PDB file of C-alpha atoms in Angstrom:
ATOM      1  CA  MET A   1      -5.409  59.608  13.754  1.00 61.00           C
ATOM      2  CA  LYS A   2      -3.173  60.850  10.923  1.00 65.00           C
ATOM      3  CA  LYS A   3      -1.776  63.589  13.185  1.00 67.00           C
ATOM      4  CA  LYS A   4      -1.019  60.997  15.862  1.00 69.00           C
ATOM      5  CA  ASN A   5       0.785  58.773  13.351  1.00 76.00           C
ATOM      6  CA  SER A   6       2.794  61.748  12.107  1.00 81.00           C
ATOM      7  CA  VAL A   7       4.058  62.403  15.661  1.00 82.00           C
ATOM      8  CA  TYR A   8       5.151  58.772  15.991  1.00 82.00           C
ATOM      9  CA  MET A   9       6.925  58.973  12.629  1.00 83.00           C
ATOM     10  CA  LEU A  10       8.729  62.188  13.650  1.00 84.00           C
ATOM     11  CA  ILE A  11      10.013  60.384  16.750  1.00 84.00           C
ATOM     12  CA  ALA A  12      10.944  57.132  15.011  1.00 86.00           C
ATOM     13  CA  ILE A  13      12.564  58.385  11.800  1.00 89.00           C
ATOM     14  CA  PRO A  14      15.479  60.347  13.387  1.00 89.00           C
ATOM     15  CA  ALA A  15      16.304  57.325  15.543  1.00 89.00           C
ATOM     16  CA  PHE A  16      16.208  55.081  12.470  1.00 90.00           C
ATOM     17  CA  ILE A  17      18.468  57.447  10.497  1.00 93.00           C
ATOM     18  CA  LEU A  18      21.017  57.671  13.346  1.00 93.00           C
ATOM     19  CA  PHE A  19      20.970  53.878  13.758  1.00 91.00           C
ATOM     20  CA  PHE A  20      21.523  53.381  10.048  1.00 92.00           C
ATOM     21  CA  ILE A  21      24.379  55.939   9.858  1.00 93.00           C
ATOM     22  CA  PHE A  22      26.306  54.797  12.924  1.00 91.00           C
ATOM     23  CA  HIS A  23      25.498  51.071  12.966  1.00 89.00           C
ATOM     24  CA  THR A  24      24.024  49.589   9.788  1.00 92.00           C
ATOM     25  CA  TYR A  25      26.104  51.545   7.244  1.00 93.00           C
ATOM     26  CA  PRO A  26      29.487  50.745   8.904  1.00 91.00           C
ATOM     27  CA  THR A  27      28.411  47.101   9.134  1.00 92.00           C
ATOM     28  CA  LEU A  28      27.566  46.990   5.424  1.00 94.00           C
ATOM     29  CA  GLN A  29      30.886  48.713   4.669  1.00 92.00           C
ATOM     30  CA  GLY A  30      32.751  46.089   6.691  1.00 92.00           C
ATOM     31  CA  ILE A  31      31.003  43.265   4.836  1.00 94.00           C
ATOM     32  CA  PHE A  32      31.832  44.928   1.505  1.00 95.00           C
ATOM     33  CA  TYR A  33      35.528  45.375   2.330  1.00 94.00           C
ATOM     34  CA  SER A  34      35.750  41.764   3.576  1.00 94.00           C
ATOM     35  CA  PHE A  35      35.696  40.758  -0.114  1.00 95.00           C
ATOM     36  CA  THR A  36      38.629  43.037  -0.920  1.00 94.00           C
ATOM     37  CA  ASP A  37      42.311  43.329   0.008  1.00 92.00           C
ATOM     38  CA  TRP A  38      41.966  46.817   1.523  1.00 90.00           C
ATOM     39  CA  LYS A  39      44.506  47.504   4.274  1.00 89.00           C
ATOM     40  CA  GLY A  40      42.552  50.400   5.758  1.00 86.00           C
ATOM     41  CA  TYR A  41      44.189  52.895   3.424  1.00 86.00           C
ATOM     42  CA  GLY A  42      45.159  53.244  -0.240  1.00 86.00           C
ATOM     43  CA  ASP A  43      43.804  51.315  -3.226  1.00 88.00           C
ATOM     44  CA  TRP A  44      42.006  47.997  -3.100  1.00 88.00           C
ATOM     45  CA  SER A  45      40.739  45.257  -5.368  1.00 91.00           C
ATOM     46  CA  PHE A  46      38.239  42.420  -5.045  1.00 93.00           C
ATOM     47  CA  VAL A  47      39.572  39.049  -3.865  1.00 93.00           C
ATOM     48  CA  GLY A  48      36.298  37.151  -3.563  1.00 91.00           C
ATOM     49  CA  ILE A  49      36.051  34.808  -0.556  1.00 93.00           C
ATOM     50  CA  LYS A  50      39.841  34.494  -0.183  1.00 94.00           C
ATOM     51  CA  ASN A  51      39.819  36.323   3.194  1.00 94.00           C
ATOM     52  CA  TYR A  52      37.115  33.997   4.540  1.00 95.00           C
ATOM     53  CA  LEU A  53      39.052  30.883   3.515  1.00 95.00           C
ATOM     54  CA  ASN A  54      42.259  32.241   5.038  1.00 94.00           C
ATOM     55  CA  VAL A  55      40.585  32.724   8.444  1.00 93.00           C
ATOM     56  CA  PHE A  56      40.110  28.950   8.725  1.00 93.00           C
ATOM     57  CA  LYS A  57      43.813  28.402   7.932  1.00 92.00           C
ATOM     58  CA  ASP A  58      45.061  31.035  10.382  1.00 92.00           C
ATOM     59  CA  GLU A  59      46.434  29.325  13.524  1.00 93.00           C
ATOM     60  CA  ARG A  60      46.427  32.605  15.451  1.00 93.00           C
ATOM     61  CA  ALA A  61      42.721  33.065  14.695  1.00 93.00           C
ATOM     62  CA  LEU A  62      41.935  29.457  15.638  1.00 94.00           C
ATOM     63  CA  ASP A  63      43.840  29.847  18.931  1.00 94.00           C
ATOM     64  CA  ALA A  64      41.877  33.035  19.626  1.00 94.00           C
ATOM     65  CA  TYR A  65      38.611  31.191  18.928  1.00 94.00           C
ATOM     66  CA  GLY A  66      39.677  28.403  21.300  1.00 95.00           C
ATOM     67  CA  PHE A  67      40.554  30.813  24.097  1.00 95.00           C
ATOM     68  CA  THR A  68      37.384  32.871  23.621  1.00 95.00           C
ATOM     69  CA  PHE A  69      35.061  29.859  23.718  1.00 95.00           C
ATOM     70  CA  LYS A  70      36.809  28.405  26.785  1.00 95.00           C
ATOM     71  CA  PHE A  71      36.574  31.754  28.555  1.00 95.00           C
ATOM     72  CA  ALA A  72      32.940  32.352  27.536  1.00 95.00           C
ATOM     73  CA  ILE A  73      31.629  28.888  28.500  1.00 95.00           C
ATOM     74  CA  ILE A  74      33.310  28.819  31.925  1.00 96.00           C
ATOM     75  CA  SER A  75      32.398  32.437  32.710  1.00 96.00           C
ATOM     76  CA  THR A  76      28.767  31.958  31.667  1.00 95.00           C
ATOM     77  CA  ILE A  77      28.378  28.921  33.920  1.00 96.00           C
ATOM     78  CA  LEU A  78      30.068  30.603  36.899  1.00 96.00           C
ATOM     79  CA  VAL A  79      28.159  33.862  36.519  1.00 95.00           C
ATOM     80  CA  ASN A  80      24.804  32.103  36.440  1.00 95.00           C
ATOM     81  CA  ILE A  81      25.613  29.914  39.446  1.00 95.00           C
ATOM     82  CA  PHE A  82      26.862  32.819  41.606  1.00 94.00           C
ATOM     83  CA  SER A  83      24.211  35.303  40.513  1.00 94.00           C
ATOM     84  CA  LEU A  84      21.397  32.813  41.211  1.00 94.00           C
ATOM     85  CA  LEU A  85      22.813  32.085  44.676  1.00 94.00           C
ATOM     86  CA  VAL A  86      23.215  35.792  45.438  1.00 93.00           C
ATOM     87  CA  ALA A  87      19.717  36.554  44.129  1.00 93.00           C
ATOM     88  CA  MET A  88      18.171  33.852  46.317  1.00 92.00           C
ATOM     89  CA  GLY A  89      20.030  35.240  49.323  1.00 91.00           C
ATOM     90  CA  LEU A  90      18.974  38.814  48.609  1.00 90.00           C
ATOM     91  CA  ASN A  91      15.384  37.694  48.016  1.00 88.00           C
ATOM     92  CA  GLY A  92      15.178  36.193  51.511  1.00 84.00           C
ATOM     93  CA  LYS A  93      13.892  37.969  54.590  1.00 82.00           C
ATOM     94  CA  ILE A  94      17.222  39.384  55.715  1.00 83.00           C
ATOM     95  CA  LYS A  95      18.309  42.625  57.380  1.00 85.00           C
ATOM     96  CA  PHE A  96      19.689  45.460  55.224  1.00 84.00           C
ATOM     97  CA  GLN A  97      18.183  43.798  52.167  1.00 82.00           C
ATOM     98  CA  LYS A  98      17.986  46.997  50.080  1.00 84.00           C
ATOM     99  CA  THR A  99      21.469  48.134  51.137  1.00 87.00           C
ATOM    100  CA  LEU A 100      22.966  44.773  50.209  1.00 86.00           C
ATOM    101  CA  ARG A 101      21.202  44.842  46.846  1.00 84.00           C
ATOM    102  CA  ALA A 102      22.750  48.252  46.129  1.00 85.00           C
ATOM    103  CA  ILE A 103      26.212  47.053  47.202  1.00 86.00           C
ATOM    104  CA  TYR A 104      26.015  43.957  45.005  1.00 83.00           C
ATOM    105  CA  PHE A 105      25.041  46.092  42.021  1.00 84.00           C
ATOM    106  CA  LEU A 106      28.004  48.496  42.438  1.00 85.00           C
ATOM    107  CA  PRO A 107      30.532  46.475  40.355  1.00 85.00           C
ATOM    108  CA  TYR A 108      28.254  46.715  37.320  1.00 86.00           C
ATOM    109  CA  ILE A 109      28.240  50.527  37.232  1.00 86.00           C
ATOM    110  CA  LEU A 110      32.035  50.746  37.434  1.00 87.00           C
ATOM    111  CA  SER A 111      34.028  51.105  34.232  1.00 88.00           C
ATOM    112  CA  ILE A 112      35.324  47.732  33.006  1.00 88.00           C
ATOM    113  CA  LEU A 113      38.713  49.253  32.195  1.00 88.00           C
ATOM    114  CA  ILE A 114      39.068  50.850  35.634  1.00 89.00           C
ATOM    115  CA  VAL A 115      38.099  47.604  37.362  1.00 90.00           C
ATOM    116  CA  GLY A 116      40.536  45.754  35.112  1.00 90.00           C
ATOM    117  CA  PHE A 117      43.443  48.051  35.957  1.00 91.00           C
ATOM    118  CA  ILE A 118      42.644  47.795  39.694  1.00 92.00           C
ATOM    119  CA  PHE A 119      42.685  43.997  39.524  1.00 92.00           C
ATOM    120  CA  ASN A 120      45.855  44.183  37.428  1.00 92.00           C
ATOM    121  CA  PHE A 121      47.535  45.952  40.370  1.00 92.00           C
ATOM    122  CA  ILE A 122      46.060  43.399  42.804  1.00 93.00           C
ATOM    123  CA  PHE A 123      47.338  40.414  40.793  1.00 92.00           C
ATOM    124  CA  THR A 124      50.710  42.010  40.029  1.00 91.00           C
ATOM    125  CA  HIS A 125      51.667  43.599  43.355  1.00 90.00           C
ATOM    126  CA  PHE A 126      49.138  43.105  46.168  1.00 91.00           C
ATOM    127  CA  LEU A 127      48.621  39.326  46.134  1.00 90.00           C
ATOM    128  CA  PRO A 128      52.296  38.448  45.451  1.00 90.00           C
ATOM    129  CA  GLY A 129      53.266  40.724  48.365  1.00 90.00           C
ATOM    130  CA  ILE A 130      50.897  38.878  50.705  1.00 90.00           C
ATOM    131  CA  GLY A 131      52.063  35.531  49.349  1.00 87.00           C
ATOM    132  CA  GLU A 132      55.733  36.362  49.991  1.00 88.00           C
ATOM    133  CA  SER A 133      54.958  37.626  53.495  1.00 88.00           C
ATOM    134  CA  LEU A 134      53.030  34.469  54.401  1.00 87.00           C
ATOM    135  CA  GLY A 135      55.309  32.098  52.504  1.00 84.00           C
ATOM    136  CA  ILE A 136      52.511  30.903  50.193  1.00 83.00           C
ATOM    137  CA  GLU A 137      54.140  29.988  46.898  1.00 81.00           C
ATOM    138  CA  PHE A 138      50.934  30.026  44.813  1.00 78.00           C
ATOM    139  CA  LEU A 139      50.185  33.643  45.785  1.00 81.00           C
ATOM    140  CA  SER A 140      53.790  34.774  45.438  1.00 85.00           C
ATOM    141  CA  LYS A 141      53.701  34.916  41.650  1.00 86.00           C
ATOM    142  CA  ASN A 142      51.722  37.099  39.303  1.00 89.00           C
ATOM    143  CA  ILE A 143      49.244  34.772  37.587  1.00 90.00           C
ATOM    144  CA  LEU A 144      48.769  37.309  34.779  1.00 91.00           C
ATOM    145  CA  GLY A 145      52.394  36.655  33.789  1.00 90.00           C
ATOM    146  CA  ASP A 146      51.849  32.912  33.521  1.00 90.00           C
ATOM    147  CA  PRO A 147      50.538  31.730  30.103  1.00 90.00           C
ATOM    148  CA  LYS A 148      48.721  28.813  31.755  1.00 90.00           C
ATOM    149  CA  LEU A 149      47.075  30.822  34.550  1.00 91.00           C
ATOM    150  CA  ALA A 150      46.472  34.272  33.078  1.00 93.00           C
ATOM    151  CA  TRP A 151      43.019  33.322  31.781  1.00 94.00           C
ATOM    152  CA  LEU A 152      41.917  32.526  35.333  1.00 93.00           C
ATOM    153  CA  GLY A 153      42.529  36.125  36.347  1.00 93.00           C
ATOM    154  CA  ILE A 154      40.412  37.366  33.433  1.00 95.00           C
ATOM    155  CA  VAL A 155      37.620  34.929  34.292  1.00 95.00           C
ATOM    156  CA  LEU A 156      37.671  36.049  37.935  1.00 94.00           C
ATOM    157  CA  VAL A 157      37.375  39.749  37.059  1.00 94.00           C
ATOM    158  CA  ALA A 158      34.742  39.214  34.365  1.00 94.00           C
ATOM    159  CA  VAL A 159      32.603  37.011  36.614  1.00 94.00           C
ATOM    160  CA  TRP A 160      32.939  39.351  39.614  1.00 93.00           C
ATOM    161  CA  GLN A 161      31.688  42.304  37.587  1.00 91.00           C
ATOM    162  CA  SER A 162      28.990  40.472  35.633  1.00 92.00           C
ATOM    163  CA  VAL A 163      27.302  38.779  38.579  1.00 93.00           C
ATOM    164  CA  ALA A 164      25.589  42.063  39.501  1.00 91.00           C
ATOM    165  CA  PHE A 165      23.529  42.368  36.309  1.00 91.00           C
ATOM    166  CA  ASN A 166      22.504  38.718  36.225  1.00 93.00           C
ATOM    167  CA  THR A 167      21.549  38.904  39.907  1.00 93.00           C
ATOM    168  CA  ILE A 168      19.114  41.717  39.125  1.00 91.00           C
ATOM    169  CA  LEU A 169      17.448  39.608  36.426  1.00 92.00           C
ATOM    170  CA  TYR A 170      17.164  36.585  38.714  1.00 93.00           C
ATOM    171  CA  LEU A 171      15.751  38.791  41.479  1.00 92.00           C
ATOM    172  CA  ALA A 172      13.113  40.039  39.028  1.00 91.00           C
ATOM    173  CA  GLY A 173      12.097  36.423  38.488  1.00 91.00           C
ATOM    174  CA  LEU A 174      12.197  35.383  42.151  1.00 92.00           C
ATOM    175  CA  VAL A 175       9.878  38.190  43.318  1.00 90.00           C
ATOM    176  CA  THR A 176       7.179  36.893  40.958  1.00 89.00           C
ATOM    177  CA  ILE A 177       6.932  33.579  42.873  1.00 89.00           C
ATOM    178  CA  SER A 178       4.169  33.624  45.456  1.00 88.00           C
ATOM    179  CA  GLU A 179       5.026  32.664  49.042  1.00 88.00           C
ATOM    180  CA  ASP A 180       1.820  30.576  49.106  1.00 89.00           C
ATOM    181  CA  ILE A 181       3.443  28.032  46.792  1.00 90.00           C
ATOM    182  CA  TYR A 182       6.367  27.521  49.174  1.00 89.00           C
ATOM    183  CA  GLU A 183       4.019  27.283  52.172  1.00 88.00           C
ATOM    184  CA  ALA A 184       1.932  24.623  50.406  1.00 90.00           C
ATOM    185  CA  ALA A 185       5.116  22.722  49.527  1.00 88.00           C
ATOM    186  CA  SER A 186       6.269  22.893  53.166  1.00 88.00           C
ATOM    187  CA  ILE A 187       2.956  21.432  54.317  1.00 88.00           C
ATOM    188  CA  ASP A 188       3.510  18.550  51.871  1.00 86.00           C
ATOM    189  CA  GLY A 189       6.923  17.960  53.446  1.00 86.00           C
ATOM    190  CA  ALA A 190       9.129  19.360  50.660  1.00 85.00           C
ATOM    191  CA  GLY A 191      12.708  20.158  51.666  1.00 88.00           C
ATOM    192  CA  VAL A 192      14.882  23.076  50.614  1.00 87.00           C
ATOM    193  CA  TRP A 193      16.334  21.278  47.588  1.00 89.00           C
ATOM    194  CA  THR A 194      12.913  19.994  46.448  1.00 90.00           C
ATOM    195  CA  LYS A 195      11.468  23.508  46.685  1.00 88.00           C
ATOM    196  CA  PHE A 196      14.335  24.891  44.612  1.00 90.00           C
ATOM    197  CA  TRP A 197      14.307  22.177  41.953  1.00 89.00           C
ATOM    198  CA  LYS A 198      10.534  21.697  41.655  1.00 88.00           C
ATOM    199  CA  ILE A 199       9.316  25.258  42.261  1.00 89.00           C
ATOM    200  CA  THR A 200      11.954  27.975  42.075  1.00 91.00           C
ATOM    201  CA  PHE A 201      14.003  26.836  39.106  1.00 89.00           C
ATOM    202  CA  PRO A 202      11.062  25.981  36.788  1.00 89.00           C
ATOM    203  CA  LEU A 203       9.298  29.271  37.582  1.00 90.00           C
ATOM    204  CA  ILE A 204      12.373  31.393  36.836  1.00 91.00           C
ATOM    205  CA  ALA A 205      13.227  29.377  33.716  1.00 90.00           C
ATOM    206  CA  PRO A 206      12.568  32.320  31.328  1.00 89.00           C
ATOM    207  CA  PHE A 207      14.995  34.454  33.359  1.00 91.00           C
ATOM    208  CA  PHE A 208      17.540  31.628  33.293  1.00 92.00           C
ATOM    209  CA  THR A 209      17.238  31.530  29.504  1.00 90.00           C
ATOM    210  CA  ILE A 210      17.748  35.299  29.187  1.00 91.00           C
ATOM    211  CA  ASN A 211      20.725  35.242  31.542  1.00 92.00           C
ATOM    212  CA  MET A 212      22.414  32.358  29.755  1.00 92.00           C
ATOM    213  CA  VAL A 213      22.023  33.946  26.320  1.00 91.00           C
ATOM    214  CA  LEU A 214      23.067  37.459  27.397  1.00 92.00           C
ATOM    215  CA  ALA A 215      26.016  36.208  29.453  1.00 93.00           C
ATOM    216  CA  MET A 216      27.292  33.971  26.649  1.00 93.00           C
ATOM    217  CA  LYS A 217      26.980  36.724  24.045  1.00 91.00           C
ATOM    218  CA  GLY A 218      28.716  39.241  26.301  1.00 92.00           C
ATOM    219  CA  PHE A 219      31.607  36.939  27.174  1.00 94.00           C
ATOM    220  CA  LEU A 220      32.106  35.910  23.557  1.00 93.00           C
ATOM    221  CA  MET A 221      32.771  39.592  22.828  1.00 92.00           C
ATOM    222  CA  VAL A 222      35.229  40.019  25.723  1.00 93.00           C
ATOM    223  CA  PHE A 223      37.652  42.858  25.043  1.00 93.00           C
ATOM    224  CA  ASP A 224      38.057  45.488  27.794  1.00 91.00           C
ATOM    225  CA  GLN A 225      38.993  43.061  30.583  1.00 91.00           C
ATOM    226  CA  ILE A 226      41.763  41.565  28.456  1.00 94.00           C
ATOM    227  CA  VAL A 227      43.114  44.962  27.391  1.00 92.00           C
ATOM    228  CA  ALA A 228      43.293  46.091  31.026  1.00 91.00           C
ATOM    229  CA  LEU A 229      44.657  42.853  32.498  1.00 92.00           C
ATOM    230  CA  THR A 230      46.959  41.141  30.015  1.00 92.00           C
ATOM    231  CA  GLY A 231      46.806  42.928  26.665  1.00 90.00           C
ATOM    232  CA  GLY A 232      46.309  39.474  25.145  1.00 89.00           C
ATOM    233  CA  GLY A 233      49.489  38.047  26.696  1.00 83.00           C
ATOM    234  CA  PRO A 234      51.669  36.506  27.846  1.00 90.00           C
ATOM    235  CA  GLY A 235      52.494  35.907  24.200  1.00 88.00           C
ATOM    236  CA  LYS A 236      49.075  35.398  22.597  1.00 89.00           C
ATOM    237  CA  SER A 237      47.704  33.098  25.310  1.00 92.00           C
ATOM    238  CA  THR A 238      44.756  35.359  26.250  1.00 93.00           C
ATOM    239  CA  GLU A 239      44.054  36.959  22.896  1.00 94.00           C
ATOM    240  CA  SER A 240      40.306  36.946  22.219  1.00 94.00           C
ATOM    241  CA  ILE A 241      38.646  37.195  18.816  1.00 94.00           C
ATOM    242  CA  SER A 242      37.539  40.792  19.457  1.00 94.00           C
ATOM    243  CA  LEU A 243      41.073  41.808  20.404  1.00 94.00           C
ATOM    244  CA  LEU A 244      42.531  40.016  17.383  1.00 94.00           C
ATOM    245  CA  ILE A 245      40.067  41.745  15.033  1.00 94.00           C
ATOM    246  CA  TYR A 246      40.826  45.155  16.568  1.00 94.00           C
ATOM    247  CA  ARG A 247      44.596  44.761  16.454  1.00 92.00           C
ATOM    248  CA  GLY A 248      44.747  43.208  13.021  1.00 91.00           C
ATOM    249  CA  GLY A 249      42.209  45.588  11.523  1.00 90.00           C
ATOM    250  CA  PHE A 250      43.267  48.905  13.010  1.00 88.00           C
ATOM    251  CA  GLU A 251      46.941  48.347  13.883  1.00 88.00           C
ATOM    252  CA  GLY A 252      48.120  45.594  11.568  1.00 86.00           C
ATOM    253  CA  GLY A 253      46.921  46.731   8.131  1.00 88.00           C
ATOM    254  CA  GLU A 254      44.552  43.739   7.841  1.00 92.00           C
ATOM    255  CA  PHE A 255      41.282  45.635   7.644  1.00 92.00           C
ATOM    256  CA  ALA A 256      39.703  43.496   4.916  1.00 94.00           C
ATOM    257  CA  TYR A 257      40.934  40.203   6.372  1.00 94.00           C
ATOM    258  CA  GLN A 258      39.762  41.028   9.896  1.00 94.00           C
ATOM    259  CA  SER A 259      36.451  42.273   8.473  1.00 95.00           C
ATOM    260  CA  ALA A 260      35.953  38.762   7.084  1.00 95.00           C
ATOM    261  CA  ASN A 261      36.914  37.387  10.499  1.00 94.00           C
ATOM    262  CA  ALA A 262      34.353  39.720  12.114  1.00 95.00           C
ATOM    263  CA  VAL A 263      31.603  38.586   9.727  1.00 95.00           C
ATOM    264  CA  ILE A 264      32.342  34.938  10.494  1.00 95.00           C
ATOM    265  CA  TYR A 265      32.367  35.648  14.216  1.00 94.00           C
ATOM    266  CA  PHE A 266      29.082  37.540  13.972  1.00 93.00           C
ATOM    267  CA  ILE A 267      27.480  34.516  12.300  1.00 94.00           C
ATOM    268  CA  VAL A 268      28.960  32.209  14.966  1.00 93.00           C
ATOM    269  CA  ILE A 269      27.492  34.329  17.796  1.00 92.00           C
ATOM    270  CA  VAL A 270      24.074  34.476  16.118  1.00 92.00           C
ATOM    271  CA  VAL A 271      24.048  30.691  15.603  1.00 94.00           C
ATOM    272  CA  ILE A 272      25.088  30.026  19.218  1.00 91.00           C
ATOM    273  CA  SER A 273      22.422  32.427  20.527  1.00 89.00           C
ATOM    274  CA  ILE A 274      19.706  30.766  18.421  1.00 91.00           C
ATOM    275  CA  ILE A 275      20.777  27.277  19.559  1.00 90.00           C
ATOM    276  CA  GLN A 276      20.760  28.429  23.184  1.00 86.00           C
ATOM    277  CA  LEU A 277      17.302  29.965  22.834  1.00 86.00           C
ATOM    278  CA  LYS A 278      15.845  26.897  21.102  1.00 87.00           C
ATOM    279  CA  PHE A 279      17.343  24.471  23.628  1.00 84.00           C
ATOM    280  CA  LEU A 280      16.437  26.470  26.733  1.00 81.00           C
ATOM    281  CA  GLU A 281      12.939  27.319  25.485  1.00 78.00           C
ATOM    282  CA  LYS A 282      12.327  23.622  24.834  1.00 78.00           C
ATOM    283  CA  ARG A 283      13.438  22.927  28.383  1.00 72.00           C
ATOM    284  CA  GLU A 284      11.022  25.596  29.683  1.00 69.00           C
ATOM    285  CA  VAL A 285       8.114  23.888  27.889  1.00 69.00           C
ATOM    286  CA  GLU A 286       9.096  20.462  29.253  1.00 68.00           C
ATOM    287  CA  ASN A 287       9.133  21.838  32.799  1.00 63.00           C
TER     288      ASN A 287
END
């Protein structure tokens, strides 16, 4: 028994050490420097909670929070709607089912930056070219250059790529539902909507909870799509919190200040995730 435990310890300890060195230690360092005025170089001194208080007075940070939450909420809702619809379609008795499942999963294995740059070309050159040829004014302009519309392009790309992963999770839930339940419901005269609302949705509730939490967390940390599509522009209209922290911390000499911003944002994401879990789990029990 002792020999067996020793083998487990030999496997677990290196992983723990690597995790601590590359994840926990940098995190603790960031928290430590958030109470200083360190610029990322040179000397530093303690400033207490001054950086944390300044985050709440920073209009640029508040705008970034506003944009990030708007983007995350809308994207989470859209991703879950589309991925559930796609999963239900792919779970049906259709031809080329396995091939279609593979095709729908392709966007997820592509690099976010590469996909972003491809869509950047589409929004900047391809669609405006088609719009000018057909005389469609809405398509004739690059939406990524419009401060009021640029976020729509980011939402479209993020949703298109994220649907694949959420579809897989919903499919995992749908295959666990026995066909006998649907047949019994049909005998009782249940329609398509009744079957979905009374059978399908309650039985995949745990998968809905997972998808909502993972999607929200992922979209709150949006970074790559914005870098590839708009770089945070036009102006600062699509600057997310992650992008602001990166730029301010590593390019703007605000390492300590943005570390405080990162700590606050980490707490915000944890709180939102816990609220989501509590609310959705309560809903699962009620169903």
